[in-house]
Coordinates of C-alpha atoms in Angstrom, one line a residue:
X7 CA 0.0 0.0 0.0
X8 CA 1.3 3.5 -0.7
X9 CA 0.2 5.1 2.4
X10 CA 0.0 4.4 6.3
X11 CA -3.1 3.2 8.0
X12 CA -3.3 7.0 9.4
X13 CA -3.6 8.4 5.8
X14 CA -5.6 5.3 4.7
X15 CA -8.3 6.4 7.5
X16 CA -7.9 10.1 7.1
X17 CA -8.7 9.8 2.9
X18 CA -11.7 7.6 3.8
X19 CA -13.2 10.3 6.1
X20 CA -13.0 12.9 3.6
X21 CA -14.0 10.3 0.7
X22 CA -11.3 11.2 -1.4
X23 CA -11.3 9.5 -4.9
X24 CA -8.2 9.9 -6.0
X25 CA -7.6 6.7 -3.5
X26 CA -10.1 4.7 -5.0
X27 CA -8.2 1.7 -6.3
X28 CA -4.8 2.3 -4.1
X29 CA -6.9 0.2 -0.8
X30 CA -10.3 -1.4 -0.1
X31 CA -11.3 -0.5 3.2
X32 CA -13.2 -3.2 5.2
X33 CA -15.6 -2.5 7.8
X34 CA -15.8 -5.4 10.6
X35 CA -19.5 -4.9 11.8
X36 CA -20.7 -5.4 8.1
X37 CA -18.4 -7.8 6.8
X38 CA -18.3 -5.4 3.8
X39 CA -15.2 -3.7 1.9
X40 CA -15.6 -0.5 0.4
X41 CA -13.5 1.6 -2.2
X42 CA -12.2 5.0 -0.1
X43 CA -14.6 7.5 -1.9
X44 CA -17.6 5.1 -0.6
X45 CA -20.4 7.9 0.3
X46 CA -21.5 5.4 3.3
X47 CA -21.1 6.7 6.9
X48 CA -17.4 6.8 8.1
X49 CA -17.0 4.1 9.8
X50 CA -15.3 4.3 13.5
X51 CA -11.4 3.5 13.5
X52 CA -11.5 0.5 15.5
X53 CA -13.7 -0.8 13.4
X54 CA -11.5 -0.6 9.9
X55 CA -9.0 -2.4 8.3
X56 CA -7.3 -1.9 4.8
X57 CA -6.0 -3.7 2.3
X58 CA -3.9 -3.3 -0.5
X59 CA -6.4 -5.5 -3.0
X60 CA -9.9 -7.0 -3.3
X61 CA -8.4 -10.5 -3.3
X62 CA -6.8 -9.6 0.6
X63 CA -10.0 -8.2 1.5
X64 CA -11.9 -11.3 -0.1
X65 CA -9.6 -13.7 1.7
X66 CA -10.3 -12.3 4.5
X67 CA -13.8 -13.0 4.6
X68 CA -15.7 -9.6 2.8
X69 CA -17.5 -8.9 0.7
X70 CA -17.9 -6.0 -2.1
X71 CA -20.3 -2.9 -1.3
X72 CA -22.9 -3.1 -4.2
X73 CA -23.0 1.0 -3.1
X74 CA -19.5 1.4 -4.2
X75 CA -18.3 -0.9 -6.2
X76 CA -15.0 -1.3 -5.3
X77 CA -14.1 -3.4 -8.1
X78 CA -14.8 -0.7 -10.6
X79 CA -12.5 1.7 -9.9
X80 CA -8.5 2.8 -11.5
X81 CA -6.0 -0.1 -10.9
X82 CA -3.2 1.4 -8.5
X83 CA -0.2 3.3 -9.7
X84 CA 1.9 0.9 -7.3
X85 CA 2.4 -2.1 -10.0
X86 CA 4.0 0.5 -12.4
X87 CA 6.0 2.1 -9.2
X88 CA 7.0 -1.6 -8.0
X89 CA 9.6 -3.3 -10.0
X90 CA 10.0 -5.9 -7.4
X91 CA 8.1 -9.3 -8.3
X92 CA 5.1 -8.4 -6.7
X93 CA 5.0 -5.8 -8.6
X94 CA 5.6 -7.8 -12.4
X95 CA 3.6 -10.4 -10.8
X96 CA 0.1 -8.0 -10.4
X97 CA 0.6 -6.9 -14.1
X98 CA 0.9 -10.4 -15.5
X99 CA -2.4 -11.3 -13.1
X100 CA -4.1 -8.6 -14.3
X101 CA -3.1 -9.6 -18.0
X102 CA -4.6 -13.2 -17.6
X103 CA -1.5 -14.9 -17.1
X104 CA -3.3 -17.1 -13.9
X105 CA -6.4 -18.0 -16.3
X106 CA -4.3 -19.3 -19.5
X107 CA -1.0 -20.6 -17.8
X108 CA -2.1 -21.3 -14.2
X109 CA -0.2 -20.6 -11.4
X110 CA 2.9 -22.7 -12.6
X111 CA 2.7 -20.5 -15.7
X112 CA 2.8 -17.3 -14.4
X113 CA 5.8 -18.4 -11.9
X114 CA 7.5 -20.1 -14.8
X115 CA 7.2 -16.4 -16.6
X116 CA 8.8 -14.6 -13.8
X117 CA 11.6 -16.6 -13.2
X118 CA 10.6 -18.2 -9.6
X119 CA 8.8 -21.3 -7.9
X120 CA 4.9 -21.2 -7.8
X121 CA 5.8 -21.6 -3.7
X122 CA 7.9 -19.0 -3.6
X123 CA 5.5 -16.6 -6.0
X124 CA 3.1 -17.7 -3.6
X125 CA 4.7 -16.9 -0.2
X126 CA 5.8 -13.4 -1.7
X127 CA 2.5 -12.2 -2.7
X128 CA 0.4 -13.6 0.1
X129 CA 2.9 -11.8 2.8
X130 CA 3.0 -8.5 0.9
X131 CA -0.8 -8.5 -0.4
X132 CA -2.6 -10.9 1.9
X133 CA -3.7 -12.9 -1.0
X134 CA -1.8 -15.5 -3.2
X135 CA -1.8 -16.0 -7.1
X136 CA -5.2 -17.5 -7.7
X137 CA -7.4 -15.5 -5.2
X138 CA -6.2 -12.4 -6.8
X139 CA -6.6 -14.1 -10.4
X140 CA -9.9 -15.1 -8.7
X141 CA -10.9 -11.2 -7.9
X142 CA -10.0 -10.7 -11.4
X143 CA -12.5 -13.2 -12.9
X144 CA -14.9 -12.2 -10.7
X145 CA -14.5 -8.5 -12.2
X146 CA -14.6 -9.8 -15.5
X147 CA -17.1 -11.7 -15.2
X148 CA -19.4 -8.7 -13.6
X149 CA -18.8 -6.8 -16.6
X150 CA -19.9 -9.9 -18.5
X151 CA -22.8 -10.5 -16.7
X152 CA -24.0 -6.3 -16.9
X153 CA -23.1 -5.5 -20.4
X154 CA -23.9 -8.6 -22.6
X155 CA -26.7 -10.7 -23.0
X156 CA -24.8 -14.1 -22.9
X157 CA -25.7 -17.2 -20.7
X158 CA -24.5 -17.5 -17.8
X159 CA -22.7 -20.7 -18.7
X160 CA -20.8 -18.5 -21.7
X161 CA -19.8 -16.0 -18.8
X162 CA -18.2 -17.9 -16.8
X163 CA -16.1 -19.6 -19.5
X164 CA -15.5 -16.2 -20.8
X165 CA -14.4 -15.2 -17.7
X166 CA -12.3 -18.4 -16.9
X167 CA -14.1 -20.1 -14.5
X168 CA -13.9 -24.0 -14.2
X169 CA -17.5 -24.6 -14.0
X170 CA -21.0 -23.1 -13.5
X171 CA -21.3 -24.0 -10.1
X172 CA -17.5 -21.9 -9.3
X173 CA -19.1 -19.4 -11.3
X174 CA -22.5 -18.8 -9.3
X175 CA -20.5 -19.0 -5.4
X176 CA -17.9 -16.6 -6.5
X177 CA -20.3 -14.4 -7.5
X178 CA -22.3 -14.8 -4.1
X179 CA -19.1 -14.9 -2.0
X180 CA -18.2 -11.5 -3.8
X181 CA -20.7 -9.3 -4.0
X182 CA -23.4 -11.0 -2.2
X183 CA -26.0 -11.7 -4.8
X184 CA -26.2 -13.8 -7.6
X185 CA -25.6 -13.6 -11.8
X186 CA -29.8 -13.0 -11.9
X187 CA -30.0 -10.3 -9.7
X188 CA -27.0 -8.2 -11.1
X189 CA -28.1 -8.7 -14.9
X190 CA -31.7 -7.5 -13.4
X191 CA -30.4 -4.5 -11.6
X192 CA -28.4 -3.3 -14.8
X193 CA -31.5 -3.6 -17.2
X194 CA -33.5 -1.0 -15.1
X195 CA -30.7 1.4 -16.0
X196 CA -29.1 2.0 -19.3
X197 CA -28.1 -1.0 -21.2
X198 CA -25.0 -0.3 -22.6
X199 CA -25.0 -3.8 -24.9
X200 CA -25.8 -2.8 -28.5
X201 CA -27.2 -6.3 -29.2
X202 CA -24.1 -7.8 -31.9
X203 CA -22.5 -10.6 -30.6
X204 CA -19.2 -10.4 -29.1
X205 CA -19.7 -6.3 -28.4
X206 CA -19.1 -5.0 -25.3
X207 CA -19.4 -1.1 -24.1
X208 CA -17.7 -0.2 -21.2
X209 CA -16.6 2.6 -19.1
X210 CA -12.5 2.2 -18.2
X211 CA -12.3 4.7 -15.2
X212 CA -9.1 6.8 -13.7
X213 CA -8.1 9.2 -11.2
X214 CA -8.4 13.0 -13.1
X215 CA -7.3 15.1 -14.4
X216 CA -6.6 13.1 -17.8
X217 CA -4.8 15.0 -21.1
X218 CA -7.0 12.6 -23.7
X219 CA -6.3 15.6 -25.8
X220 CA -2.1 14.9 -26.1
X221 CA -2.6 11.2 -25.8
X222 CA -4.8 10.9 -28.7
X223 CA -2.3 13.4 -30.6
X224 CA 0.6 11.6 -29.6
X225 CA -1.4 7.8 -31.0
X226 CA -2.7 9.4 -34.2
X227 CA 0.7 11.3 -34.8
X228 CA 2.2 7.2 -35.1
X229 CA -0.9 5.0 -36.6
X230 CA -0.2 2.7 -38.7
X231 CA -2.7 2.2 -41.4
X232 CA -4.8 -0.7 -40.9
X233 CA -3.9 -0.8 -37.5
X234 CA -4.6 2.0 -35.9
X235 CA -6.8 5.0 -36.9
X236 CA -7.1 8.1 -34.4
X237 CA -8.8 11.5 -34.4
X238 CA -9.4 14.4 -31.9
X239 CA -11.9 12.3 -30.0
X240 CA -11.3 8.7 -30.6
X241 CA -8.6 6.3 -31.1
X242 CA -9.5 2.6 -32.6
X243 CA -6.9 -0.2 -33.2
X244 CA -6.9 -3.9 -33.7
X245 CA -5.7 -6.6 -31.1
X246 CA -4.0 -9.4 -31.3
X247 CA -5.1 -11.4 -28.3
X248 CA -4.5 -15.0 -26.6
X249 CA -7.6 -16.6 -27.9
X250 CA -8.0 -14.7 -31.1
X251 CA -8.3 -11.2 -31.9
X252 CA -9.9 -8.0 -31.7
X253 CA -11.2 -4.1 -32.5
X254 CA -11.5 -1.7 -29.2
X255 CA -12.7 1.7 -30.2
X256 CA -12.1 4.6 -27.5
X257 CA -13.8 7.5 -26.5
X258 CA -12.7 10.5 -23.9
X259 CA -16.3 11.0 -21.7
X260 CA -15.9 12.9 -18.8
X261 CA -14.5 11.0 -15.9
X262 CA -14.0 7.5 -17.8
X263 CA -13.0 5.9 -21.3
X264 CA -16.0 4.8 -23.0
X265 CA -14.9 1.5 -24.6
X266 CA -16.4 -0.3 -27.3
X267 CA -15.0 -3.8 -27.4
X268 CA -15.3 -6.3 -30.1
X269 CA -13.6 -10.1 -29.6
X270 CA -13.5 -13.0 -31.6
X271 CA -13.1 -15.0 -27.9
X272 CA -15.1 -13.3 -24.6
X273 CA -12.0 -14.8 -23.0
X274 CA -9.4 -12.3 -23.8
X275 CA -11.8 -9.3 -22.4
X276 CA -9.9 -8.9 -19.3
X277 CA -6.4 -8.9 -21.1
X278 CA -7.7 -6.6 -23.9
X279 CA -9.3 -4.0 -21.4
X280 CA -5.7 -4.4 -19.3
X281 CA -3.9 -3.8 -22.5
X282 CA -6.1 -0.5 -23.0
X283 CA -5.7 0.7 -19.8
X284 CA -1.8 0.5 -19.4
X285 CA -1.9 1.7 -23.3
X286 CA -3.9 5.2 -22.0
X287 CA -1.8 5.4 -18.4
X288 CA -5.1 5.5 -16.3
X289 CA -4.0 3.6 -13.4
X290 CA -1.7 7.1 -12.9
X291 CA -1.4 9.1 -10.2
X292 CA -1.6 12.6 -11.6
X293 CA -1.6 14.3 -8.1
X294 CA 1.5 12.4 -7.1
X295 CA 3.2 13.4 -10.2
X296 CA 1.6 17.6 -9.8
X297 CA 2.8 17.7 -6.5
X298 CA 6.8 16.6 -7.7
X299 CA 7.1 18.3 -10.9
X300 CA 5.0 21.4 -10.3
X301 CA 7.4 22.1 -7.5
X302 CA 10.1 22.4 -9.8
X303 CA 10.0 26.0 -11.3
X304 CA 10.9 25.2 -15.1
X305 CA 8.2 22.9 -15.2
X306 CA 5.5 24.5 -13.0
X307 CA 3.8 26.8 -15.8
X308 CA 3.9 23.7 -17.7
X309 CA 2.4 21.4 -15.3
X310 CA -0.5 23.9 -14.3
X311 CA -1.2 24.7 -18.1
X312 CA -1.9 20.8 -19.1
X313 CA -2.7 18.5 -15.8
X314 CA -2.7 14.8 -16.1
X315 CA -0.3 14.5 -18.1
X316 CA 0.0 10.7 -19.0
X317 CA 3.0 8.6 -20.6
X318 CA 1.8 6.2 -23.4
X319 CA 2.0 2.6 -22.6
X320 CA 1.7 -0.6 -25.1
X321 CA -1.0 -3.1 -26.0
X322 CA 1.8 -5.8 -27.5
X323 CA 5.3 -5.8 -26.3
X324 CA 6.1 -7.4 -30.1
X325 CA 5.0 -4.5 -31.5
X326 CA 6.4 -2.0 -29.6
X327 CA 10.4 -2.8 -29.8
X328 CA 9.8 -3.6 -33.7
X329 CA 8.2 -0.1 -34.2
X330 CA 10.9 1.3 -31.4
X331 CA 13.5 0.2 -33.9
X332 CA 12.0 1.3 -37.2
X333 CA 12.0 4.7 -35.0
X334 CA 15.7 4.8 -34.8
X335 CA 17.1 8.1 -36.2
X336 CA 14.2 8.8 -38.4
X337 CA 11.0 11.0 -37.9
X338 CA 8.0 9.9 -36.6
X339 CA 6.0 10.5 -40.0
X340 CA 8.9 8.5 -41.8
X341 CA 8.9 5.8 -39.0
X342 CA 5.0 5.5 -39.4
X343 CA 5.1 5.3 -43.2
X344 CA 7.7 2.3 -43.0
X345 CA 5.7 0.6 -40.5
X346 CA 2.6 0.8 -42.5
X347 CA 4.3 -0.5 -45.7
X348 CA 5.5 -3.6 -43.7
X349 CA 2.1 -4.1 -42.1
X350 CA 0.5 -4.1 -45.8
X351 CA 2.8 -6.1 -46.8
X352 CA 3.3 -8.8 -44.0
X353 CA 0.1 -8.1 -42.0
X354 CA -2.9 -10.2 -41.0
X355 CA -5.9 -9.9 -42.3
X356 CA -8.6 -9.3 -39.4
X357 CA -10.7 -12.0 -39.1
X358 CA -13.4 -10.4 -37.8
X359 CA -13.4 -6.1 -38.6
X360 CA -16.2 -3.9 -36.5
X361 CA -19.0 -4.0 -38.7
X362 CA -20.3 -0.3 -37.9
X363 CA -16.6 0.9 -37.7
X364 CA -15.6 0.4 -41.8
X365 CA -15.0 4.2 -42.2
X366 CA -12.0 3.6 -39.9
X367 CA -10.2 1.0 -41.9
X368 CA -9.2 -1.4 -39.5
X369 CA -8.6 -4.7 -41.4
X370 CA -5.0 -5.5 -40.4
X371 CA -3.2 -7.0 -37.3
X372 CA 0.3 -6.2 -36.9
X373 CA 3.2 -8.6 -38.3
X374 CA 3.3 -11.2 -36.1
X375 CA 7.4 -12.1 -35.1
X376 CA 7.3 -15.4 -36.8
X377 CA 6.4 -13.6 -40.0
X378 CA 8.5 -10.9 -40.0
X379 CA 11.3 -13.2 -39.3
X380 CA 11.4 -14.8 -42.3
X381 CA 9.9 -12.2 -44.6
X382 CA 11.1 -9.0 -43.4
X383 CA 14.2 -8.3 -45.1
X384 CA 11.8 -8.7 -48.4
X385 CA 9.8 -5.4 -47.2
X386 CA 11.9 -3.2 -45.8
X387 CA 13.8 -0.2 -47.3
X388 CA 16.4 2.0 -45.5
X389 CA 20.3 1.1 -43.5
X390 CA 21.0 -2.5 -43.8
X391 CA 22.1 -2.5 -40.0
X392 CA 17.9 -1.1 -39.3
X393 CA 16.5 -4.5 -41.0
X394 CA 19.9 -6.9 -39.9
X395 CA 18.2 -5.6 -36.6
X396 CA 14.5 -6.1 -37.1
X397 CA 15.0 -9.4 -38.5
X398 CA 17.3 -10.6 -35.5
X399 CA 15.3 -9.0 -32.7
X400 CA 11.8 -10.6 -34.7
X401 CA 14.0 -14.2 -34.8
X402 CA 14.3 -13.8 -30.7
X403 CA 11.0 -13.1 -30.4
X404 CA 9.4 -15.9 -32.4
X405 CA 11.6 -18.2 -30.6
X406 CA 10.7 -16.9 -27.2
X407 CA 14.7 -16.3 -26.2
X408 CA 13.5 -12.3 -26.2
X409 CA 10.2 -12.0 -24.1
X410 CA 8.7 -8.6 -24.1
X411 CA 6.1 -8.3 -21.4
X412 CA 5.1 -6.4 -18.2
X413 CA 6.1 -9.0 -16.2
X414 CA 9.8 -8.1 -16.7
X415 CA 12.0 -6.9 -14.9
X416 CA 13.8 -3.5 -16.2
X417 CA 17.1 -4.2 -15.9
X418 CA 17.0 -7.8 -17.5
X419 CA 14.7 -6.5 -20.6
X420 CA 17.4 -3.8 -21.2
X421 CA 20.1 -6.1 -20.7
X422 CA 18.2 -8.2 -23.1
X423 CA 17.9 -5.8 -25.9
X424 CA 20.8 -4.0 -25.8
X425 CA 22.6 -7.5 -26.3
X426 CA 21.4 -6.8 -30.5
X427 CA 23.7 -5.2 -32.5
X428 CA 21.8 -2.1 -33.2
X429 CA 19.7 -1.6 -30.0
X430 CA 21.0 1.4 -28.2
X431 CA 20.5 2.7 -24.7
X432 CA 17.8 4.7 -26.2
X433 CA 15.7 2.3 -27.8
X434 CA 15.9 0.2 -24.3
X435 CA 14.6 2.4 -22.2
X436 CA 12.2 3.8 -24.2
X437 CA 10.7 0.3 -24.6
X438 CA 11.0 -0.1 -20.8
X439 CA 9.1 3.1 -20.1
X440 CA 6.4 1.8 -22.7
X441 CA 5.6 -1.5 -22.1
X442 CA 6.6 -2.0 -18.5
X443 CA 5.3 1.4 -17.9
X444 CA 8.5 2.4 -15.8
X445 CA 7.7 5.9 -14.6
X446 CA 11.0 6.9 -13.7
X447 CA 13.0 7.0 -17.6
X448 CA 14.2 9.8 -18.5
X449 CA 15.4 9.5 -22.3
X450 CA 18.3 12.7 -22.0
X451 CA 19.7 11.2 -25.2
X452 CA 17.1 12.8 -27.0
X453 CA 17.4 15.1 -29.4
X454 CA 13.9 16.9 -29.1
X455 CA 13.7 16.1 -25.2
X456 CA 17.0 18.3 -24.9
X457 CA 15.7 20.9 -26.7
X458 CA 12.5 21.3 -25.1
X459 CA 14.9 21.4 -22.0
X460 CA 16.8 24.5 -23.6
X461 CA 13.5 26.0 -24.2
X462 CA 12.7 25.7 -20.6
X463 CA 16.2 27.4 -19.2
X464 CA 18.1 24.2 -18.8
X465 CA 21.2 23.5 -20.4
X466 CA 20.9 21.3 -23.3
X467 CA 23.5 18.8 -22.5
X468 CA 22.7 15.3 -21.0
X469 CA 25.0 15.7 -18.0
X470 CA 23.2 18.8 -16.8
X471 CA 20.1 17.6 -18.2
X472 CA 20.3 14.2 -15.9
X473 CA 21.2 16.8 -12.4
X474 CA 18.1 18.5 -13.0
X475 CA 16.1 15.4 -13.1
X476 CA 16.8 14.1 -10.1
X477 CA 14.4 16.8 -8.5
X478 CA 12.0 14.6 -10.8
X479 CA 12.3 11.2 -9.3
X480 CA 10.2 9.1 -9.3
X481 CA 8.4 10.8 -12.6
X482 CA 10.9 11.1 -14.6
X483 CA 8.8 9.9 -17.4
X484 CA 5.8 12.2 -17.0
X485 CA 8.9 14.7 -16.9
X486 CA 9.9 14.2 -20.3
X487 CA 6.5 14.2 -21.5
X488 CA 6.5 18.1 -21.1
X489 CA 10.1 18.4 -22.1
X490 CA 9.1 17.0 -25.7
X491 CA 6.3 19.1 -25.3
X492 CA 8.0 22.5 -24.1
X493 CA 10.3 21.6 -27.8
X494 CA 7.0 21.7 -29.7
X495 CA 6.1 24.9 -28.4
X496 CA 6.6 28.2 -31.2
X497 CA 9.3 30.2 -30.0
X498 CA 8.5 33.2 -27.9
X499 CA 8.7 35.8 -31.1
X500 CA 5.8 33.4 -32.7
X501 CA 3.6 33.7 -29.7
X502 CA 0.0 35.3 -30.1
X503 CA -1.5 38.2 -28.2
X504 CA -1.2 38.5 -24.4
X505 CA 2.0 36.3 -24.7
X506 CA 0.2 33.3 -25.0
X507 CA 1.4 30.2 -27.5
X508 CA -0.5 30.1 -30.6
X509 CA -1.7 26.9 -32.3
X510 CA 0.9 24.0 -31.2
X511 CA 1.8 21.3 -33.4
X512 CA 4.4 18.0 -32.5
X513 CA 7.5 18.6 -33.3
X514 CA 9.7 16.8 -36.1
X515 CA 11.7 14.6 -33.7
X516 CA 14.7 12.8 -35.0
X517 CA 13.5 9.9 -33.7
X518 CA 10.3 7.5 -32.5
X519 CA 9.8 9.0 -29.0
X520 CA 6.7 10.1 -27.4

């Protein structure tokens, strides 16, 4: 848990949201757990006690508040913050790892014994492997069970329960009423389920403030055609998940993402709204990341002009370093045109495209590694060292001796890549930040960070660059978010009236960076 059982209490007695998701907080004369913003009376201290997840408070005997739901609420910034295995292990939990590799998978992916994974996460969360895989089904399968019209046999194999039966007492033990009842209570509201099989509609909340304005820039500024296909006020791209594939459309609304999800398999829905979420940062902390870098004075104007800054994460670790490297020393418009020539080239067809989404012209699923291994050196243009490297990192990853994932651990995934001829310290990290969502990577090697630094007052050289930023730890990513966009900024002589910054546009960056 990020705070003390003193702050714990005192954010529950003024209801503060901006906890929600960090602790449940269980009350012992109702046997119920509550998210901190619950609007229920405050309960009296002695008769409170938090936890860190669902699953410790499940364990522990409570159950959800059907007020509050607790379950529904921003993941906590601590799994990105954490690089320790608890840490990797929540992100590969909340990925599906548990439901498509068991427990003896997801230990086998981070390196230890399923009784050592076990003993670590039970002493530092109060819950083991499967009963916090077991809070995730149990989510997944609420959102099932309020947003489709399936039966509730196809739920619970959606969701990844072993049977019916496991199925029906989870959903008792958890939030105290059954499939029926929940299905009935969400059909006197708003349906959200637009009636096509396979749809869902969903609301992905997070702690505001949110810039959906820069992180849609940032996406459509890189999508590749096919693939992706972004706008002012949506971004839309194609999955490729465990059990098959998908289309996930996304919408800023107010305090949430609305979500429309379309799957070939209901199985992959929790991994495909994971991958969504760590793609738009929501589980962030903005007010954590305010409170550091706003009390630095180069970026306070900064910080106070655009809140909630977020850093973009990945759905596909693949994808990512293969695109990272296609970024090397070229522009982002000229690393985006060469990725969408190789995806028309070597992409998969989509099996199944949003029927009401043709005008977005998703039809393609990235190269998978396996084919660009053997075909890419066909496709590609440019330095002979760029596709030597493409085709040697794509080799790795087909053959599973390079695994991208969150579950890594920073050092080793660096370590890893920079073994490839051609992979830099830059490309690295920059993968690190993305799809481990490392918070604290600051990429001073940067050609367009460094001058957004100048523009701000400091020194465009890495060494004094790197002093600076120590004032930024443990945001040292959010950080250079606002240096690249302090270099996109006109110059003061180009400002409009009043001294305020006309009409700002991305800057041509020398290379793939945010």
């Amino acid at each position: 848990m990020l705070v003390t059982t003193e702050q714990a209490y005192r954010a529950v007695a003024a209801r503060d949201p901006r906890f929600d998701g960090c602790f449940v907080t269980a009350v012992r004369t109702t046997g119920i757990y509550c998210r901190p913003s619950c609007p229920a009376r405050t309960p009296k201290p002695a008769n409170v006690e938090f936890f860190p997840t669902a699953a410790a408070a499940h364990s522990a005997g409570y159950r959800a508040c059907r007020r509050c739901l607790p379950d529904a609420v921003p993941g906590s910034p601590e799994w990105d913050l954490r690089a320790d295995l608890t840490g990797r292990a929540m992100r590969l939990i909340n990925d599906g790892v548990v439901e498509r590799a068991g427990v003896v998978g997801l230990a086998a992916t981070l390196g230890y014994s399923s009784r050592h994974l076990t003993r670590i996460l039970t002493t530092e969360l109060g819950a083991g492997p499967l009963a916090l895989a077991r809070a995730h089904r149990a989510h997944s399968a609420r959102v099932l069970i309020e947003t489709s019209d399936l039966e509730f046999a196809e739920v619970a194999f959606a969701a990844g329960f072993a049977s019916l039966r496991q199925f029906n007492e989870t959903i008792q033990e958890v939030f105290a009423t059954t499939p029926t009842v929940l299905r009935e209570q969400t059909r006197r509201g708003s349906d959200p389920h637009d009636g096509t099989a396979g749809t869902l509609r969903l609301r992905l909340p997070f702690r505001p403030p949110l810039d959906a304005e820069g992180m849609l820039r940032f996406l459509a500024d890189r999508a590749v055609a096919g693939v992706e296909d972004a706008g002012p006020e949506h971004y839309s791209r194609t999955l490729r998940l465990a059990h098959g594939t998908g289309v996930a459309t996304i919408r800023p609304e107010g305090a949430h993402l609305a979500t429309t999800l379309r799957l070939t398999d209901l199985r992959d829905l929790g991994s495909a709204v994971t991958r969504i979420r760590r793609l738009f940062d929501l589980d962030a902390d903005p007010a954590a990341v305010a409170d550091v870098l706003g009390g630095d004075p180069v970026l306070a104007a900064g910080v106070t002009r655009t809140p909630g800054v977020r850093v973009p994460g990945s759905v596909d670790g693949a994808e990512t370093v293969i695109r990272a490297i296609l970024g090397q020393q070229v522009s982002v418009a000229a690393a985006r045109t060469t990725a969408s020539r190789l995806t028309d080239a070597l992409g998969d067809p989509l099996t199944r495209p949003g029927d009401d989404m043709p005008e977005h012209g998703l039809t393609t699923l990235f190269p998978s590694a396996e084919t660009l291994a053997s075909a890419a050196a066909e496709h590609l243009n440019g330095p002979r060292r760029r596709v030597d490297t493409v085709c040697a990192v794509a080799e790795a990853l087909a053959d599973g001796s390079l695994r991208v994932h969150p579950g890594r651990a920073e050092s080793e995934l660096r370590r890893d890549l920079e073994a490839f001829p051609g992979i830099g310290p830059w490309t690295a990290r920059y993968v690190s930040m993305r799809v481990l969502g490392t918070p604290d990577v600051l990429l001073d090697g940067d050609l367009a960070l460094r001058r957004g630094a100048a523009a701000l007052g400091i020194p465009g050289n890495q060494a004094a660059l790197r002093a600076r930023s120590v004032r930024w730890s443990p945001w040292r990513s959010y950080a250079g978010m606002y240096l690249w966009r302090a270099a996109a900024e006109p110059p003061p002589s180009r400002r409009g009236r009043h001294g305020r910054p006309g009409r700002q546009h991305n800057h041509p960056s020398t290379r793939e960076n945010p």
